[in-house]
């Protein structure tokens, strides 16, 4: 059983992939070729955002967003400690200080009720994360941000394709950022990412930053990075877009089957917490993650049943050695620490067969 199945997907689009990749080989514009502009327009149309800027990775997209907002030494950016390290890593790499707030008990995304207390005169942006496929409570976060005149960067590396009160992820904030890492619901075959905004000036600035701060040939008015996207990766994203809506629907079907079966098992009685999609949200189910008070035993049980399982973010960011200088200790963010210590993810991809889903849920049938 594949935890993430890219082979079945590729078989469906192989002819189109080869045609698009051959077109890149024929025209020879291997970096930021015509596929990039086509991809940017397609994704802008999909999200409803005015601008899409393709970049070299989801990590680069966060850094470019921070640079475009002028964030640097002496500044603070509020985010969460339960996420992949890129989120806080790019804040620190920009020279700013990541300030953590805890996550919600049910969605495991930023808790907006804790946000206002974390804002200081040094706060220059808020960076919520759409963990496991659904957005944070962007309505509440944006309201607080507006009160303090702060920009919001939506880290949507896992939530591209999800919606919040009918609006698409990546079009919910000052800047939206996503990743096309191969394991994402919409991925390429290497590194890639994109930025989204409705602000013309920010869009122009982010385009400059991704090409070493160059506005026109031999003219570099701002500091930038090498954040350019390869044409082949843009071609792969374009090809996969033909399947994306159908795959999101299939992911929902898999999640529904998991939840329905597992919710009736004795494991729930023993404290297993299933994922919850907040009212007003849809999820792309980047992962199907549960919390288990006895995660190790459950992991062994799944392994014995031939089911691959993964524990993401088992050491939260505030306890990572690289951020020791922030002065945090165990107990500072109790919800994050509980989720980090109990989270376990089941196989999730749109090509799971019914018998494979049955194999997964069968592991939960007997008494825990």
Coordinates of N, CA, C and O in Angstrom, one line a residue, residues 21-157:
X21 N 6.3 18.2 -21.5 CA 7.8 18.2 -21.3 C 8.5 18.2 -22.6 O 9.6 18.9 -22.7
X22 N 8.1 17.5 -23.6 CA 8.7 17.6 -24.9 C 8.7 19.0 -25.5 O 9.6 19.5 -26.1
X23 N 7.6 19.7 -25.2 CA 7.5 21.1 -25.7 C 8.6 22.0 -25.0 O 9.1 22.9 -25.7
X24 N 8.8 21.7 -23.7 CA 9.9 22.5 -23.1 C 11.3 22.1 -23.7 O 12.1 23.0 -24.0
X25 N 11.5 20.8 -24.0 CA 12.7 20.4 -24.6 C 12.9 21.1 -26.0 O 14.0 21.4 -26.4
X26 N 11.8 21.2 -26.7 CA 11.8 21.8 -28.0 C 12.1 23.3 -28.0 O 12.9 23.8 -28.8
X27 N 11.5 24.0 -27.1 CA 11.7 25.5 -27.1 C 12.9 25.9 -26.3 O 13.5 27.0 -26.6
X28 N 13.4 25.1 -25.4 CA 14.6 25.3 -24.7 C 14.6 26.4 -23.7 O 15.7 26.7 -23.1
X29 N 13.5 26.9 -23.3 CA 13.5 27.9 -22.2 C 13.2 27.2 -20.9 O 12.0 27.1 -20.5
X30 N 14.2 26.7 -20.4 CA 14.1 25.7 -19.3 C 13.7 26.3 -17.9 O 13.2 25.6 -17.0
X31 N 13.9 27.6 -17.8 CA 13.6 28.3 -16.5 C 12.7 29.5 -16.9 O 13.0 30.3 -17.8
X32 N 11.5 29.5 -16.3 CA 10.5 30.6 -16.5 C 10.2 30.7 -18.0 O 10.1 31.8 -18.5
X33 N 9.9 29.6 -18.6 CA 9.5 29.6 -20.0 C 8.0 29.9 -20.1 O 7.3 30.2 -19.1
X34 N 7.4 29.7 -21.2 CA 6.0 30.0 -21.5 C 5.0 29.2 -20.6 O 3.9 29.7 -20.3
X35 N 5.5 28.0 -20.1 CA 4.6 27.2 -19.2 C 4.4 28.0 -17.9 O 3.3 27.8 -17.3
X36 N 5.3 28.8 -17.5 CA 5.2 29.5 -16.2 C 4.0 30.5 -16.3 O 3.1 30.5 -15.4
X37 N 4.0 31.3 -17.3 CA 2.9 32.3 -17.5 C 1.5 31.6 -17.6 O 0.5 32.0 -17.0
X38 N 1.5 30.4 -18.3 CA 0.3 29.7 -18.4 C -0.2 29.1 -17.1 O -1.4 29.2 -16.7
X39 N 0.8 28.6 -16.3 CA 0.5 28.1 -15.0 C 0.0 29.2 -14.1 O -1.0 29.0 -13.4
X40 N 0.6 30.3 -14.1 CA 0.3 31.5 -13.2 C -1.2 31.9 -13.5 O -2.0 32.2 -12.6
X41 N -1.5 32.0 -14.8 CA -2.9 32.4 -15.2 C -3.9 31.4 -14.7 O -5.0 31.7 -14.2
X42 N -3.6 30.1 -14.9 CA -4.5 29.1 -14.6 C -4.7 29.1 -13.1 O -5.9 28.9 -12.6
X43 N -3.7 29.2 -12.3 CA -3.8 29.2 -10.8 C -4.5 30.4 -10.3 O -5.3 30.4 -9.3
X44 N -4.2 31.6 -10.9 CA -4.9 32.8 -10.5 C -6.4 32.7 -10.8 O -7.2 33.1 -9.9
X45 N -6.8 32.2 -11.9 CA -8.2 31.9 -12.2 C -8.8 31.0 -11.2 O -9.9 31.2 -10.8
X46 N -8.1 29.9 -10.9 CA -8.6 28.9 -10.0 C -8.9 29.5 -8.6 O -9.9 29.2 -8.0
X47 N -8.0 30.3 -8.1 CA -8.1 30.9 -6.7 C -9.0 32.1 -6.7 O -9.5 32.5 -5.6
X48 N -9.1 32.8 -7.8 CA -9.7 34.1 -7.8 C -8.8 35.3 -7.5 O -9.3 36.4 -7.4
X49 N -7.6 35.0 -7.2 CA -6.6 36.0 -6.9 C -6.2 36.8 -8.2 O -6.2 36.2 -9.3
X50 N -5.9 38.0 -8.1 CA -5.5 38.8 -9.2 C -4.2 38.4 -9.8 O -4.0 38.4 -11.0
X51 N -3.3 38.1 -8.9 CA -1.9 37.7 -9.4 C -1.4 36.4 -8.8 O -1.7 36.1 -7.6
X52 N -0.8 35.6 -9.6 CA 0.0 34.4 -9.2 C 1.4 34.5 -9.7 O 1.6 34.9 -10.8
X53 N 2.3 34.3 -8.8 CA 3.8 34.3 -9.1 C 4.4 33.0 -8.8 O 4.5 32.6 -7.6
X54 N 4.8 32.2 -9.8 CA 5.4 30.9 -9.6 C 6.8 31.1 -9.1 O 7.6 32.0 -9.7
X55 N 7.2 30.3 -8.2 CA 8.6 30.4 -7.6 C 9.2 29.0 -7.4 O 8.5 28.0 -7.6
X56 N 10.4 29.0 -7.0 CA 11.2 27.7 -7.0 C 10.8 26.7 -5.9 O 11.1 25.5 -6.1
X57 N 10.1 27.2 -4.9 CA 9.7 26.2 -3.8 C 8.7 26.9 -2.9 O 8.6 28.2 -2.9
X58 N 8.0 26.1 -2.1 CA 7.1 26.7 -1.1 C 7.9 27.5 0.0 O 7.4 28.5 0.5
X59 N 9.1 27.0 0.2 CA 10.0 27.7 1.2 C 10.4 29.1 0.7 O 10.3 30.1 1.3
X60 N 10.8 29.1 -0.6 CA 11.1 30.4 -1.2 C 9.9 31.3 -1.2 O 10.1 32.6 -1.1
X61 N 8.8 30.8 -1.4 CA 7.6 31.7 -1.5 C 7.4 32.4 -0.2 O 7.0 33.6 -0.2
X62 N 7.6 31.8 0.9 CA 7.5 32.4 2.2 C 8.5 33.5 2.4 O 8.2 34.6 2.9
X63 N 9.8 33.2 2.0 CA 10.8 34.2 2.2 C 10.6 35.4 1.3 O 10.7 36.6 1.7
X64 N 10.1 35.2 0.0 CA 9.9 36.3 -0.9 C 8.7 37.1 -0.4 O 8.8 38.4 -0.5
X65 N 7.7 36.5 0.2 CA 6.6 37.3 0.8 C 7.1 38.2 1.9 O 6.7 39.3 2.0
X66 N 7.9 37.6 2.8 CA 8.4 38.4 3.9 C 9.3 39.6 3.4 O 9.2 40.7 3.9
X67 N 10.1 39.3 2.4 CA 11.0 40.3 1.8 C 10.2 41.4 1.2 O 10.5 42.6 1.3
X68 N 9.1 41.0 0.5 CA 8.3 42.0 -0.2 C 7.6 42.9 0.8 O 7.3 44.1 0.5
X69 N 7.3 42.4 2.0 CA 6.6 43.2 3.0 C 7.6 44.0 3.8 O 7.3 44.8 4.8
X70 N 8.9 43.9 3.5 CA 10.0 44.7 4.2 C 10.3 44.2 5.6 O 10.8 45.0 6.4
X71 N 10.0 43.0 5.8 CA 10.2 42.4 7.2 C 11.7 42.0 7.4 O 12.3 41.4 6.5
X72 N 12.3 42.4 8.5 CA 13.7 42.2 8.7 C 14.1 42.3 10.2 O 13.2 42.1 11.1
X73 N 15.3 42.5 10.5 CA 15.8 42.6 11.9 C 15.0 43.5 12.7 O 14.7 44.6 12.3
X74 N 14.7 43.1 13.9 CA 14.0 43.9 14.9 C 12.5 43.7 14.8 O 11.7 44.1 15.7
X75 N 12.0 43.0 13.7 CA 10.6 42.8 13.5 C 10.2 41.4 14.1 O 11.0 40.5 14.3
X76 N 8.9 41.3 14.4 CA 8.3 40.0 14.8 C 7.2 39.6 13.9 O 6.5 40.4 13.3
X77 N 7.1 38.3 13.7 CA 6.0 37.7 12.8 C 5.4 36.6 13.7 O 6.1 35.7 14.1
X78 N 4.1 36.7 13.8 CA 3.4 35.7 14.6 C 3.0 34.5 13.8 O 2.4 34.6 12.7
X79 N 3.3 33.3 14.3 CA 2.9 32.0 13.6 C 2.7 31.0 14.6 O 2.5 31.3 15.8
X80 N 2.6 29.7 14.2 CA 2.3 28.6 15.1 C 3.6 27.7 15.2 O 4.4 27.6 14.3
X81 N 3.7 27.0 16.4 CA 4.8 26.1 16.5 C 4.5 24.7 16.0 O 5.4 23.8 16.0
X82 N 3.3 24.4 15.5 CA 2.9 23.1 15.0 C 2.8 23.2 13.5 O 1.8 23.5 12.9
X83 N 4.0 23.0 12.8 CA 4.0 23.1 11.3 C 5.4 22.7 10.9 O 6.3 22.4 11.8
X84 N 5.6 22.5 9.6 CA 7.0 22.2 9.1 C 7.8 23.4 9.4 O 7.4 24.6 9.4
X85 N 9.1 23.2 9.5 CA 10.0 24.2 10.0 C 10.2 25.4 9.1 O 10.5 26.5 9.5
X86 N 9.9 25.2 7.8 CA 10.0 26.3 6.8 C 9.3 27.6 7.3 O 9.7 28.7 7.0
X87 N 8.1 27.4 7.9 CA 7.3 28.6 8.3 C 8.1 29.5 9.2 O 8.3 30.7 8.9
X88 N 8.6 29.0 10.3 CA 9.4 29.9 11.2 C 10.8 30.1 10.7 O 11.4 31.1 11.0
X89 N 11.3 29.1 10.0 CA 12.7 29.2 9.4 C 12.9 30.4 8.5 O 13.9 31.1 8.6
X90 N 11.9 30.7 7.7 CA 12.0 31.8 6.8 C 11.8 33.1 7.5 O 12.4 34.2 7.1
X91 N 11.0 33.2 8.6 CA 10.9 34.4 9.4 C 12.3 34.7 10.0 O 12.7 35.8 9.9
X92 N 13.0 33.7 10.5 CA 14.3 33.9 11.1 C 15.3 34.2 10.0 O 16.2 35.1 10.2
X93 N 15.2 33.6 8.9 CA 16.2 33.9 7.8 C 16.0 35.3 7.3 O 17.0 35.9 6.9
X94 N 14.8 35.8 7.3 CA 14.6 37.2 6.9 C 15.2 38.2 8.0 O 15.2 39.4 7.7
X95 N 15.6 37.7 9.1 CA 16.2 38.5 10.2 C 15.2 38.8 11.3 O 15.6 39.5 12.3
X96 N 13.9 38.4 11.1 CA 12.9 38.7 12.1 C 12.8 37.6 13.2 O 13.5 36.6 13.1
X97 N 12.0 37.8 14.1 CA 11.8 36.8 15.2 C 10.4 36.2 15.1 O 9.4 36.9 15.1
X98 N 10.4 34.8 15.0 CA 9.1 34.1 15.1 C 8.5 34.2 16.5 O 9.2 33.9 17.5
X99 N 7.3 34.6 16.5 CA 6.5 34.6 17.8 C 5.4 33.6 17.7 O 4.6 33.7 16.8
X100 N 5.4 32.6 18.6 CA 4.4 31.5 18.5 C 3.2 31.8 19.3 O 3.2 32.3 20.4
X101 N 2.0 31.3 18.7 CA 0.8 31.2 19.5 C 0.3 29.8 19.3 O 0.6 29.1 18.3
X102 N -0.4 29.3 20.3 CA -0.8 27.9 20.3 C -1.9 27.6 19.3 O -2.5 28.6 18.7
X103 N -2.2 26.4 19.1 CA -3.2 26.0 18.1 C -4.5 25.6 18.7 O -4.6 25.4 19.9
X104 N -5.6 25.4 17.9 CA -6.9 25.0 18.4 C -6.9 23.5 18.7 O -6.2 22.7 18.1
X105 N -7.8 23.2 19.7 CA -7.9 21.8 20.1 C -8.4 20.9 19.0 O -8.1 19.7 19.0
X106 N -9.3 21.4 18.1 CA -10.0 20.6 17.2 C -9.4 20.6 15.8 O -9.2 19.5 15.2
X107 N -9.1 21.8 15.3 CA -8.6 21.9 13.9 C -7.1 21.8 13.8 O -6.5 21.6 12.7
X108 N -6.4 22.1 14.9 CA -4.9 22.1 15.0 C -4.3 23.2 14.2 O -3.1 23.2 13.9
X109 N -5.1 24.2 13.9 CA -4.6 25.4 13.3 C -4.5 26.6 14.3 O -5.0 26.4 15.4
X110 N -3.9 27.7 13.9 CA -3.8 28.9 14.8 C -5.0 29.2 15.6 O -6.1 29.3 15.0
X111 N -4.9 29.4 16.9 CA -6.0 29.8 17.7 C -6.2 31.3 17.7 O -5.4 32.0 18.3
X112 N -7.2 31.8 17.0 CA -7.3 33.3 16.9 C -7.5 34.0 18.3 O -7.2 35.2 18.4
X113 N -8.1 33.2 19.3 CA -8.3 33.8 20.6 C -7.0 34.2 21.3 O -7.1 35.0 22.3
X114 N -5.9 33.6 20.9 CA -4.6 33.9 21.5 C -3.8 34.9 20.7 O -2.8 35.3 21.2
X115 N -4.3 35.3 19.6 CA -3.5 36.1 18.7 C -3.3 37.5 19.2 O -2.1 38.0 19.2
X116 N -4.3 38.2 19.6 CA -4.2 39.6 20.0 C -3.2 39.8 21.1 O -2.4 40.8 21.1
X117 N -3.1 38.9 22.1 CA -2.2 39.0 23.2 C -0.8 38.9 22.8 O 0.1 39.4 23.5
X118 N -0.5 38.3 21.6 CA 0.9 38.2 21.1 C 1.4 39.4 20.3 O 2.5 39.4 19.9
X119 N 0.5 40.3 19.9 CA 0.8 41.4 19.1 C 1.5 42.5 20.0 O 1.1 42.8 21.0
X120 N 2.7 42.9 19.5 CA 3.5 44.0 20.1 C 3.8 45.1 19.1 O 3.4 45.0 17.9
X121 N 4.4 46.1 19.5 CA 4.8 47.2 18.6 C 5.8 46.7 17.5 O 6.0 47.3 16.5
X122 N 6.4 45.5 17.8 CA 7.4 45.0 16.9 C 6.7 44.1 15.8 O 7.4 43.7 14.9
X123 N 5.5 43.7 16.1 CA 4.8 42.8 15.1 C 4.6 43.4 13.8 O 4.0 44.5 13.7
X124 N 5.0 42.7 12.7 CA 4.9 43.3 11.4 C 4.1 42.4 10.5 O 3.8 42.8 9.3
X125 N 3.7 41.2 10.9 CA 2.9 40.3 10.0 C 2.4 39.1 10.9 O 2.9 38.8 11.9
X126 N 1.4 38.5 10.4 CA 0.8 37.3 10.9 C 0.9 36.2 9.9 O 0.5 36.4 8.7
X127 N 1.4 35.0 10.2 CA 1.5 33.9 9.3 C 0.8 32.7 9.8 O 1.4 31.8 10.4
X128 N -0.5 32.5 9.5 CA -1.2 31.3 9.9 C -0.9 30.2 8.9 O -0.5 30.5 7.7
X129 N -1.1 28.9 9.3 CA -0.8 27.8 8.4 C -2.0 27.0 8.3 O -2.8 26.7 9.2
X130 N -2.3 26.5 7.0 CA -3.4 25.6 6.8 C -3.0 24.2 6.9 O -2.7 23.5 6.0
X131 N -3.0 23.7 8.2 CA -2.4 22.3 8.4 C -3.3 21.2 7.9 O -4.5 21.3 8.0
X132 N -2.7 20.2 7.4 CA -3.3 19.0 7.0 C -4.4 19.1 5.9 O -5.2 18.2 5.7
X133 N -4.6 20.3 5.3 CA -5.5 20.4 4.2 C -6.6 21.4 4.4 O -7.4 21.7 3.4
X134 N -6.8 22.0 5.5 CA -7.8 23.0 5.7 C -7.2 24.3 6.2 O -6.2 24.3 6.9
X135 N -7.8 25.4 5.9 CA -7.3 26.7 6.3 C -7.5 27.0 7.8 O -8.4 26.3 8.4
X136 N -6.7 27.9 8.3 CA -7.0 28.4 9.7 C -8.3 29.2 9.6 O -8.9 29.4 8.5
X137 N -8.7 29.7 10.8 CA -9.9 30.6 10.8 C -9.5 32.0 10.3 O -9.2 32.9 11.0
X138 N -9.4 32.1 9.0 CA -8.9 33.3 8.3 C -9.8 34.5 8.6 O -9.3 35.6 8.6
X139 N -11.1 34.3 8.7 CA -12.0 35.4 9.0 C -11.6 36.1 10.3 O -11.5 37.3 10.4
X140 N -11.4 35.3 11.4 CA -11.1 35.9 12.7 C -9.7 36.4 12.6 O -9.5 37.5 13.2
X141 N -8.8 35.8 12.0 CA -7.4 36.2 11.9 C -7.3 37.6 11.2 O -6.6 38.5 11.6
X142 N -8.0 37.6 10.0 CA -8.0 38.8 9.2 C -8.6 40.0 10.0 O -8.2 41.2 9.8
X143 N -9.6 39.7 10.8 CA -10.3 40.8 11.5 C -9.3 41.4 12.5 O -9.2 42.7 12.7
X144 N -8.6 40.6 13.2 CA -7.6 41.1 14.2 C -6.5 41.8 13.5 O -6.0 42.8 13.9
X145 N -6.0 41.2 12.4 CA -4.9 41.9 11.6 C -5.4 43.3 11.1 O -4.6 44.2 11.2
X146 N -6.6 43.4 10.7 CA -7.1 44.7 10.2 C -7.2 45.7 11.3 O -6.9 46.9 11.1
X147 N -7.5 45.2 12.5 CA -7.6 46.1 13.7 C -6.2 46.7 14.0 O -6.1 47.9 14.4
X148 N -5.1 46.0 13.7 CA -3.8 46.5 14.0 C -3.0 46.9 12.8 O -1.8 47.1 12.8
X149 N -3.7 46.9 11.6 CA -3.1 47.2 10.3 C -1.9 46.4 10.0 O -0.8 46.9 9.7
X150 N -2.1 45.0 10.2 CA -1.0 44.1 9.9 C -1.3 43.3 8.7 O -2.5 42.8 8.5
X151 N -0.3 43.0 7.8 CA -0.5 42.1 6.7 C -0.6 40.6 7.2 O 0.0 40.3 8.2
X152 N -1.2 39.8 6.4 CA -1.3 38.4 6.7 C -0.8 37.6 5.6 O -1.1 37.8 4.4
X153 N 0.1 36.7 5.9 CA 0.7 35.7 4.9 C 0.0 34.4 5.2 O 0.3 33.8 6.2
X154 N -0.8 33.9 4.3 CA -1.4 32.5 4.5 C -0.4 31.5 4.0 O -0.1 31.4 2.8
X155 N 0.1 30.7 4.9 CA 1.0 29.5 4.5 C 0.0 28.4 4.1 O -0.4 27.7 5.0
X156 N -0.2 28.3 2.8 CA -1.2 27.3 2.3 C -0.5 26.2 1.6 O -1.0 25.6 0.6
X157 N 0.7 25.8 2.1 CA 1.5 24.7 1.5 C 0.7 23.4 1.5 O 0.9 22.6 0.6

